[in-house]
Amino acid sequence: MSAAIISGKKISKKIKQELAQKVSVLKTKHELVPGLAVVLVGENPASQVYVRNKEKACALVGVYSEKHELPADVSQNVLLKLIDQLNNNDKIHGILVQLPLPPQIDSQLVLEAIAPDKDVDGFHPYNIGKLLVGEEKFVPCTPQGIITLLKESGVDLVGKKAVIIGRSNIVGKPVALLLLQEHATVTICHSRTKPLAEETSRADILVAAIGKPKFVTADMVKAGAVVIDVGVNRLPDGKLCGDVDFDAVVDKVSAITPVPGGVGPMTIAMLLSNTVKSAKLHKGIV
Ligand code: GUN
């Protein structure tokens, strides 16, 4: 079987072009420039790359962005004060605090300090709750990107068995809620699922969000399945790879996302989309 390679790079490019159009109209017709503040604590190299890519994407579509860099040993209070200032800054419609945060900081407390109407990451309990009851406002970016990839690729989700490996608040749990909303039958697997391969081999749609390189092998995948690889792992030779053993799995499945160029670019496109949405909501534009 020859698998379709689902290109997040291509699909996100189209979305960014559409967003650039929308931003241009907001500027000329409403004098509104969507604004995003990104907060980076410490010097985690992966986080630095993510933040740089987010800034570049903002510039590309015409979204105003400002980066706030804080040292790794910053106190929780200083970080909370910054968030309070950004909550009250009219130029800013979206606030993103890049995770992970250093151990002296209570991440959940910080995420809950972000005003829910500027929570473009969709991590505030208010927004997670809205998603749970099917009244979503800001949906976490990676899960939203995954659903968009599946829809844009013409994958029918109704009645399909979707299996997710990973139960994080950022990916596993919210993507499960979104797949459920699309009428898939959803299973969440995790490090204590036994036997894991038995669950994953039943999946019509398999989402891998584990954080372990090439964890998903061919024997864990059903022939003809659609595989979404959320992992971004760096190998000893410096190359990036996903959570799925791509070369071993590609000939068995009907469609698969590559790493890089799959889910990653979609996360950024959804962040921009949430920021534009937030700006419009703040200005009362429907
Ligand atoms: N770290 C890894 N993924 C994400 C994300 O989607 N948002 C934030 N804020 N931090 C992350």
Tab-separated table of C-alpha atoms and ligand atoms in Angstrom:
chain	number	residue	atom	x	y	z
A	1	MET	CA	0.000	0.000	0.000
A	2	SER	CA	1.241	3.461	-0.854
A	3	ALA	CA	0.484	5.844	1.995
A	4	ALA	CA	-0.592	9.446	1.539
A	5	ILE	CA	1.826	11.765	3.303
A	6	ILE	CA	-0.249	14.402	5.088
A	7	SER	CA	1.661	17.650	4.687
A	8	GLY	CA	1.111	20.017	7.580
A	9	LYS	CA	3.550	22.331	5.896
A	10	LYS	CA	1.296	22.707	2.840
A	11	ILE	CA	-1.990	22.888	4.748
A	12	SER	CA	-0.635	25.388	7.293
A	13	LYS	CA	0.700	27.569	4.467
A	14	LYS	CA	-2.793	27.818	2.996
A	15	ILE	CA	-4.268	28.655	6.420
A	16	LYS	CA	-1.622	31.348	7.011
A	17	GLN	CA	-2.355	32.899	3.615
A	18	GLU	CA	-6.073	33.052	4.488
A	19	LEU	CA	-5.238	34.568	7.883
A	20	ALA	CA	-2.999	37.202	6.280
A	21	GLN	CA	-5.996	38.235	4.132
A	22	LYS	CA	-8.219	38.486	7.213
A	23	VAL	CA	-5.616	40.486	9.154
A	24	SER	CA	-5.239	42.883	6.255
A	25	VAL	CA	-9.025	43.514	6.247
A	26	LEU	CA	-9.033	43.984	10.044
A	27	LYS	CA	-6.308	46.605	9.700
A	28	THR	CA	-7.868	48.605	6.890
A	29	LYS	CA	-11.551	48.259	7.781
A	30	HIS	CA	-11.415	48.192	11.590
A	31	GLU	CA	-8.005	49.697	12.472
A	32	LEU	CA	-7.377	46.499	14.412
A	33	VAL	CA	-3.978	44.807	14.629
A	34	PRO	CA	-4.164	41.426	16.388
A	35	GLY	CA	-1.446	41.211	19.065
A	36	LEU	CA	0.248	38.193	20.663
A	37	ALA	CA	2.572	38.201	23.690
A	38	VAL	CA	4.868	35.210	24.065
A	39	VAL	CA	6.543	34.616	27.424
A	40	LEU	CA	9.683	32.510	27.500
A	41	VAL	CA	11.262	31.550	30.817
A	42	GLY	CA	14.816	30.181	30.816
A	43	GLU	CA	16.914	28.887	27.962
A	44	ASN	CA	15.418	25.559	26.948
A	45	PRO	CA	16.740	25.194	23.353
A	46	ALA	CA	13.584	23.516	22.025
A	47	SER	CA	11.385	26.249	23.558
A	48	GLN	CA	13.626	28.922	22.022
A	49	VAL	CA	13.133	27.374	18.574
A	50	TYR	CA	9.348	27.120	19.047
A	51	VAL	CA	9.123	30.745	20.190
A	52	ARG	CA	11.255	31.964	17.264
A	53	ASN	CA	9.001	30.073	14.822
A	54	LYS	CA	5.897	31.600	16.429
A	55	GLU	CA	7.349	35.116	16.082
A	56	LYS	CA	8.267	34.521	12.425
A	57	ALA	CA	4.761	33.261	11.667
A	58	CYS	CA	3.213	36.338	13.334
A	59	ALA	CA	5.331	38.623	11.155
A	60	LEU	CA	4.318	36.659	8.050
A	61	VAL	CA	0.562	37.125	8.585
A	62	GLY	CA	0.783	40.661	10.009
A	63	VAL	CA	0.060	39.862	13.658
A	64	TYR	CA	1.869	42.140	16.134
A	65	SER	CA	4.007	40.069	18.500
A	66	GLU	CA	6.168	40.815	21.496
A	67	LYS	CA	8.495	38.414	23.263
A	68	HIS	CA	9.109	38.590	27.012
A	69	GLU	CA	12.201	36.671	28.065
A	70	LEU	CA	12.716	35.954	31.752
A	71	PRO	CA	15.677	34.234	33.414
A	72	ALA	CA	15.357	30.582	34.475
A	73	ASP	CA	15.496	31.558	38.170
A	74	VAL	CA	12.723	34.177	37.932
A	75	SER	CA	10.276	34.162	40.833
A	76	GLN	CA	6.676	33.115	40.366
A	77	ASN	CA	5.528	36.560	41.527
A	78	VAL	CA	7.487	38.382	38.821
A	79	LEU	CA	5.978	36.098	36.189
A	80	LEU	CA	2.456	36.595	37.601
A	81	LYS	CA	2.949	40.381	37.575
A	82	LEU	CA	3.955	40.268	33.909
A	83	ILE	CA	0.854	38.223	33.071
A	84	ASP	CA	-1.297	40.742	34.939
A	85	GLN	CA	0.210	43.584	32.876
A	86	LEU	CA	-0.421	41.677	29.641
A	87	ASN	CA	-4.002	40.882	30.730
A	88	ASN	CA	-4.536	44.657	30.973
A	89	ASN	CA	-2.685	45.640	27.793
A	90	ASP	CA	-5.153	46.590	25.018
A	91	LYS	CA	-2.605	45.919	22.256
A	92	ILE	CA	-2.417	42.274	23.319
A	93	HIS	CA	-5.229	39.852	22.426
A	94	GLY	CA	-3.371	36.604	23.061
A	95	ILE	CA	-0.942	35.515	25.775
A	96	LEU	CA	1.176	32.390	25.488
A	97	VAL	CA	3.500	31.191	28.230
A	98	GLN	CA	5.818	28.647	26.658
A	99	LEU	CA	5.915	25.335	28.561
A	100	PRO	CA	7.671	23.677	30.304
A	101	LEU	CA	8.358	26.151	33.130
A	102	PRO	CA	11.179	25.779	35.668
A	103	PRO	CA	10.460	23.777	38.853
A	104	GLN	CA	10.118	26.781	41.229
A	105	ILE	CA	7.035	27.838	39.270
A	106	ASP	CA	3.579	26.292	39.619
A	107	SER	CA	2.651	25.953	35.936
A	108	GLN	CA	-1.045	25.421	36.571
A	109	LEU	CA	-1.239	28.577	38.703
A	110	VAL	CA	0.434	30.553	35.914
A	111	LEU	CA	-1.896	29.184	33.219
A	112	GLU	CA	-4.877	30.069	35.408
A	113	ALA	CA	-3.583	33.656	35.801
A	114	ILE	CA	-4.002	34.279	32.055
A	115	ALA	CA	-7.323	36.002	31.318
A	116	PRO	CA	-9.540	33.335	29.704
A	117	ASP	CA	-10.423	35.778	26.910
A	118	LYS	CA	-6.706	36.081	26.000
A	119	ASP	CA	-5.923	32.381	26.493
A	120	VAL	CA	-5.016	31.557	22.881
A	121	ASP	CA	-3.342	28.317	24.031
A	122	GLY	CA	-6.707	27.156	25.382
A	123	PHE	CA	-5.127	25.779	28.561
A	124	HIS	CA	-7.141	27.764	31.144
A	125	PRO	CA	-9.636	25.522	33.005
A	126	TYR	CA	-12.447	27.812	31.759
A	127	ASN	CA	-11.564	27.073	28.132
A	128	ILE	CA	-10.920	23.375	28.797
A	129	GLY	CA	-14.345	23.234	30.489
A	130	LYS	CA	-15.986	24.978	27.533
A	131	LEU	CA	-14.407	22.389	25.226
A	132	LEU	CA	-15.640	19.551	27.447
A	133	VAL	CA	-19.269	20.696	27.224
A	134	GLY	CA	-19.043	21.382	23.478
A	135	GLU	CA	-19.103	25.206	23.706
A	136	GLU	CA	-15.473	25.727	22.813
A	137	LYS	CA	-13.980	29.188	22.436
A	138	PHE	CA	-10.189	28.743	22.442
A	139	VAL	CA	-9.161	25.177	21.637
A	140	PRO	CA	-5.554	24.037	22.351
A	141	CYS	CA	-3.506	24.534	19.196
A	142	THR	CA	-1.962	21.112	18.569
A	143	PRO	CA	-5.256	19.191	18.971
A	144	GLN	CA	-7.055	21.742	16.784
A	145	GLY	CA	-4.254	21.375	14.215
A	146	ILE	CA	-4.650	17.588	14.212
A	147	ILE	CA	-8.402	17.762	13.530
A	148	THR	CA	-7.814	20.331	10.773
A	149	LEU	CA	-5.182	18.062	9.162
A	150	LEU	CA	-7.594	15.110	9.222
A	151	LYS	CA	-10.476	17.132	7.779
A	152	GLU	CA	-8.367	18.819	5.092
A	153	SER	CA	-7.102	15.362	4.088
A	154	GLY	CA	-10.668	14.094	3.687
A	155	VAL	CA	-10.456	11.536	6.524
A	156	ASP	CA	-13.941	10.507	7.651
A	157	LEU	CA	-14.042	10.388	11.454
A	158	VAL	CA	-17.686	9.420	12.064
A	159	GLY	CA	-17.928	6.051	13.798
A	160	LYS	CA	-14.189	5.408	13.417
A	161	LYS	CA	-12.034	3.958	16.183
A	162	ALA	CA	-9.562	6.642	17.267
A	163	VAL	CA	-6.790	5.652	19.653
A	164	ILE	CA	-4.542	8.216	21.302
A	165	ILE	CA	-1.273	7.307	22.996
A	166	GLY	CA	-0.580	9.950	25.643
A	167	ARG	CA	-2.826	11.654	28.201
A	168	SER	CA	-1.290	15.128	28.526
A	169	ASN	CA	-3.368	18.255	29.082
A	170	ILE	CA	-1.709	19.827	26.010
A	171	VAL	CA	-2.447	17.076	23.472
A	172	GLY	CA	-3.877	13.723	24.610
A	173	LYS	CA	-6.916	14.817	26.613
A	174	PRO	CA	-8.064	17.719	24.387
A	175	VAL	CA	-7.597	15.795	21.128
A	176	ALA	CA	-9.730	13.007	22.634
A	177	LEU	CA	-12.528	15.522	23.293
A	178	LEU	CA	-12.307	16.904	19.754
A	179	LEU	CA	-12.347	13.434	18.164
A	180	LEU	CA	-15.362	12.561	20.306
A	181	GLN	CA	-17.096	15.688	19.030
A	182	GLU	CA	-16.405	14.479	15.492
A	183	HIS	CA	-18.264	11.250	16.416
A	184	ALA	CA	-15.240	8.958	16.595
A	185	THR	CA	-15.103	6.209	19.246
A	186	VAL	CA	-12.162	7.267	21.371
A	187	THR	CA	-9.651	5.364	23.503
A	188	ILE	CA	-6.852	7.091	25.437
A	189	CYS	CA	-3.812	4.916	26.134
A	190	HIS	CA	-0.904	5.780	28.427
A	191	SER	CA	2.196	4.359	30.069
A	192	ARG	CA	0.173	1.879	32.150
A	193	THR	CA	-2.099	0.605	29.367
A	194	LYS	CA	-1.777	-3.156	29.009
A	195	PRO	CA	-1.332	-4.564	26.460
A	196	LEU	CA	-0.759	-1.360	24.511
A	197	ALA	CA	-0.267	-2.973	21.078
A	198	GLU	CA	-3.656	-4.673	21.348
A	199	GLU	CA	-5.370	-1.277	21.765
A	200	THR	CA	-3.347	0.549	19.103
A	201	SER	CA	-3.817	-2.206	16.503
A	202	ARG	CA	-7.561	-1.618	16.633
A	203	ALA	CA	-7.207	2.042	15.627
A	204	ASP	CA	-8.551	3.414	12.349
A	205	ILE	CA	-6.948	6.678	13.440
A	206	LEU	CA	-3.885	6.510	15.670
A	207	VAL	CA	-2.522	9.634	17.370
A	208	ALA	CA	0.950	9.241	18.909
A	209	ALA	CA	1.802	11.855	21.548
A	210	ILE	CA	4.254	10.075	23.810
A	211	GLY	CA	7.580	11.882	23.491
A	212	LYS	CA	9.662	8.779	22.738
A	213	PRO	CA	11.481	8.442	19.407
A	214	LYS	CA	10.134	5.742	17.047
A	215	PHE	CA	8.023	4.252	19.848
A	216	VAL	CA	5.209	3.125	17.529
A	217	THR	CA	6.346	0.147	15.451
A	218	ALA	CA	4.640	-1.609	12.515
A	219	ASP	CA	3.193	-4.394	14.706
A	220	MET	CA	1.276	-1.772	16.736
A	221	VAL	CA	-0.557	-0.370	13.713
A	222	LYS	CA	-3.570	-1.716	11.786
A	223	ALA	CA	-3.154	-2.045	8.018
A	224	GLY	CA	-4.768	0.956	6.322
A	225	ALA	CA	-4.859	3.126	9.451
A	226	VAL	CA	-4.335	6.903	9.459
A	227	VAL	CA	-1.397	7.803	11.709
A	228	ILE	CA	-0.838	11.238	13.255
A	229	ASP	CA	2.607	11.678	14.786
A	230	VAL	CA	2.793	14.482	17.364
A	231	GLY	CA	6.309	13.636	18.615
A	232	VAL	CA	9.297	15.890	18.049
A	233	ASN	CA	12.411	14.088	19.271
A	234	ARG	CA	16.036	14.861	18.580
A	235	LEU	CA	18.232	11.855	17.745
A	236	PRO	CA	21.906	11.677	18.782
A	237	ASP	CA	22.901	12.666	15.205
A	238	GLY	CA	20.905	15.906	15.594
A	239	LYS	CA	18.076	14.860	13.239
A	240	LEU	CA	14.434	15.210	14.263
A	241	CYS	CA	12.150	12.208	14.429
A	242	GLY	CA	8.629	11.509	15.606
A	243	ASP	CA	7.097	9.046	18.048
A	244	VAL	CA	6.349	6.733	15.116
A	245	ASP	CA	8.919	4.588	13.306
A	246	PHE	CA	7.960	6.231	10.002
A	247	ASP	CA	10.007	4.002	7.666
A	248	ALA	CA	8.632	0.815	9.225
A	249	VAL	CA	5.009	1.994	9.322
A	250	VAL	CA	4.628	3.968	6.081
A	251	ASP	CA	4.024	0.929	3.845
A	252	LYS	CA	1.302	-0.449	6.102
A	253	VAL	CA	-0.919	2.616	6.555
A	254	SER	CA	-3.227	4.648	4.289
A	255	ALA	CA	-1.972	8.047	5.465
A	256	ILE	CA	0.657	9.401	7.862
A	257	THR	CA	2.095	12.744	8.979
A	258	PRO	CA	5.856	13.259	8.636
A	259	VAL	CA	8.181	14.757	11.280
A	260	PRO	CA	9.134	17.490	10.662
A	261	GLY	CA	6.460	19.036	8.426
A	262	GLY	CA	3.369	17.347	9.858
A	263	VAL	CA	1.658	18.451	13.061
A	264	GLY	CA	4.273	21.072	14.086
A	265	PRO	CA	3.445	23.768	11.501
A	266	MET	CA	-0.275	23.274	12.198
A	267	THR	CA	0.173	24.151	15.879
A	268	ILE	CA	1.557	27.544	14.886
A	269	ALA	CA	-1.177	28.161	12.302
A	270	MET	CA	-3.842	27.443	14.955
A	271	LEU	CA	-2.143	29.814	17.403
A	272	LEU	CA	-2.375	32.593	14.827
A	273	SER	CA	-5.969	31.674	14.092
A	274	ASN	CA	-6.838	31.839	17.818
A	275	THR	CA	-5.088	35.220	18.123
A	276	VAL	CA	-7.046	36.680	15.193
A	277	LYS	CA	-10.250	35.235	16.658
A	278	SER	CA	-9.455	36.801	20.043
A	279	ALA	CA	-8.756	40.213	18.496
A	280	LYS	CA	-12.119	40.111	16.691
A	281	LEU	CA	-13.953	39.060	19.856
A	282	HIS	CA	-12.313	41.892	21.829
A	283	LYS	CA	-13.420	44.414	19.208
A	284	GLY	CA	-16.902	42.860	18.898
A	285	ILE	CA	-16.423	41.894	15.240
A	286	VAL	CA	-18.328	38.766	14.220
B	1	GUN	N1	5.117	23.535	24.864
B	1	GUN	C1	4.905	22.519	23.976
B	1	GUN	N2	3.765	22.719	23.282
B	1	GUN	C2	3.233	23.878	23.728
B	1	GUN	C3	2.060	24.603	23.382
B	1	GUN	O1	1.249	24.232	22.526
B	1	GUN	N3	1.874	25.758	24.078
B	1	GUN	C4	2.748	26.188	25.047
B	1	GUN	N4	2.453	27.324	25.677
B	1	GUN	N5	3.828	25.534	25.384
B	1	GUN	C5	4.075	24.380	24.725
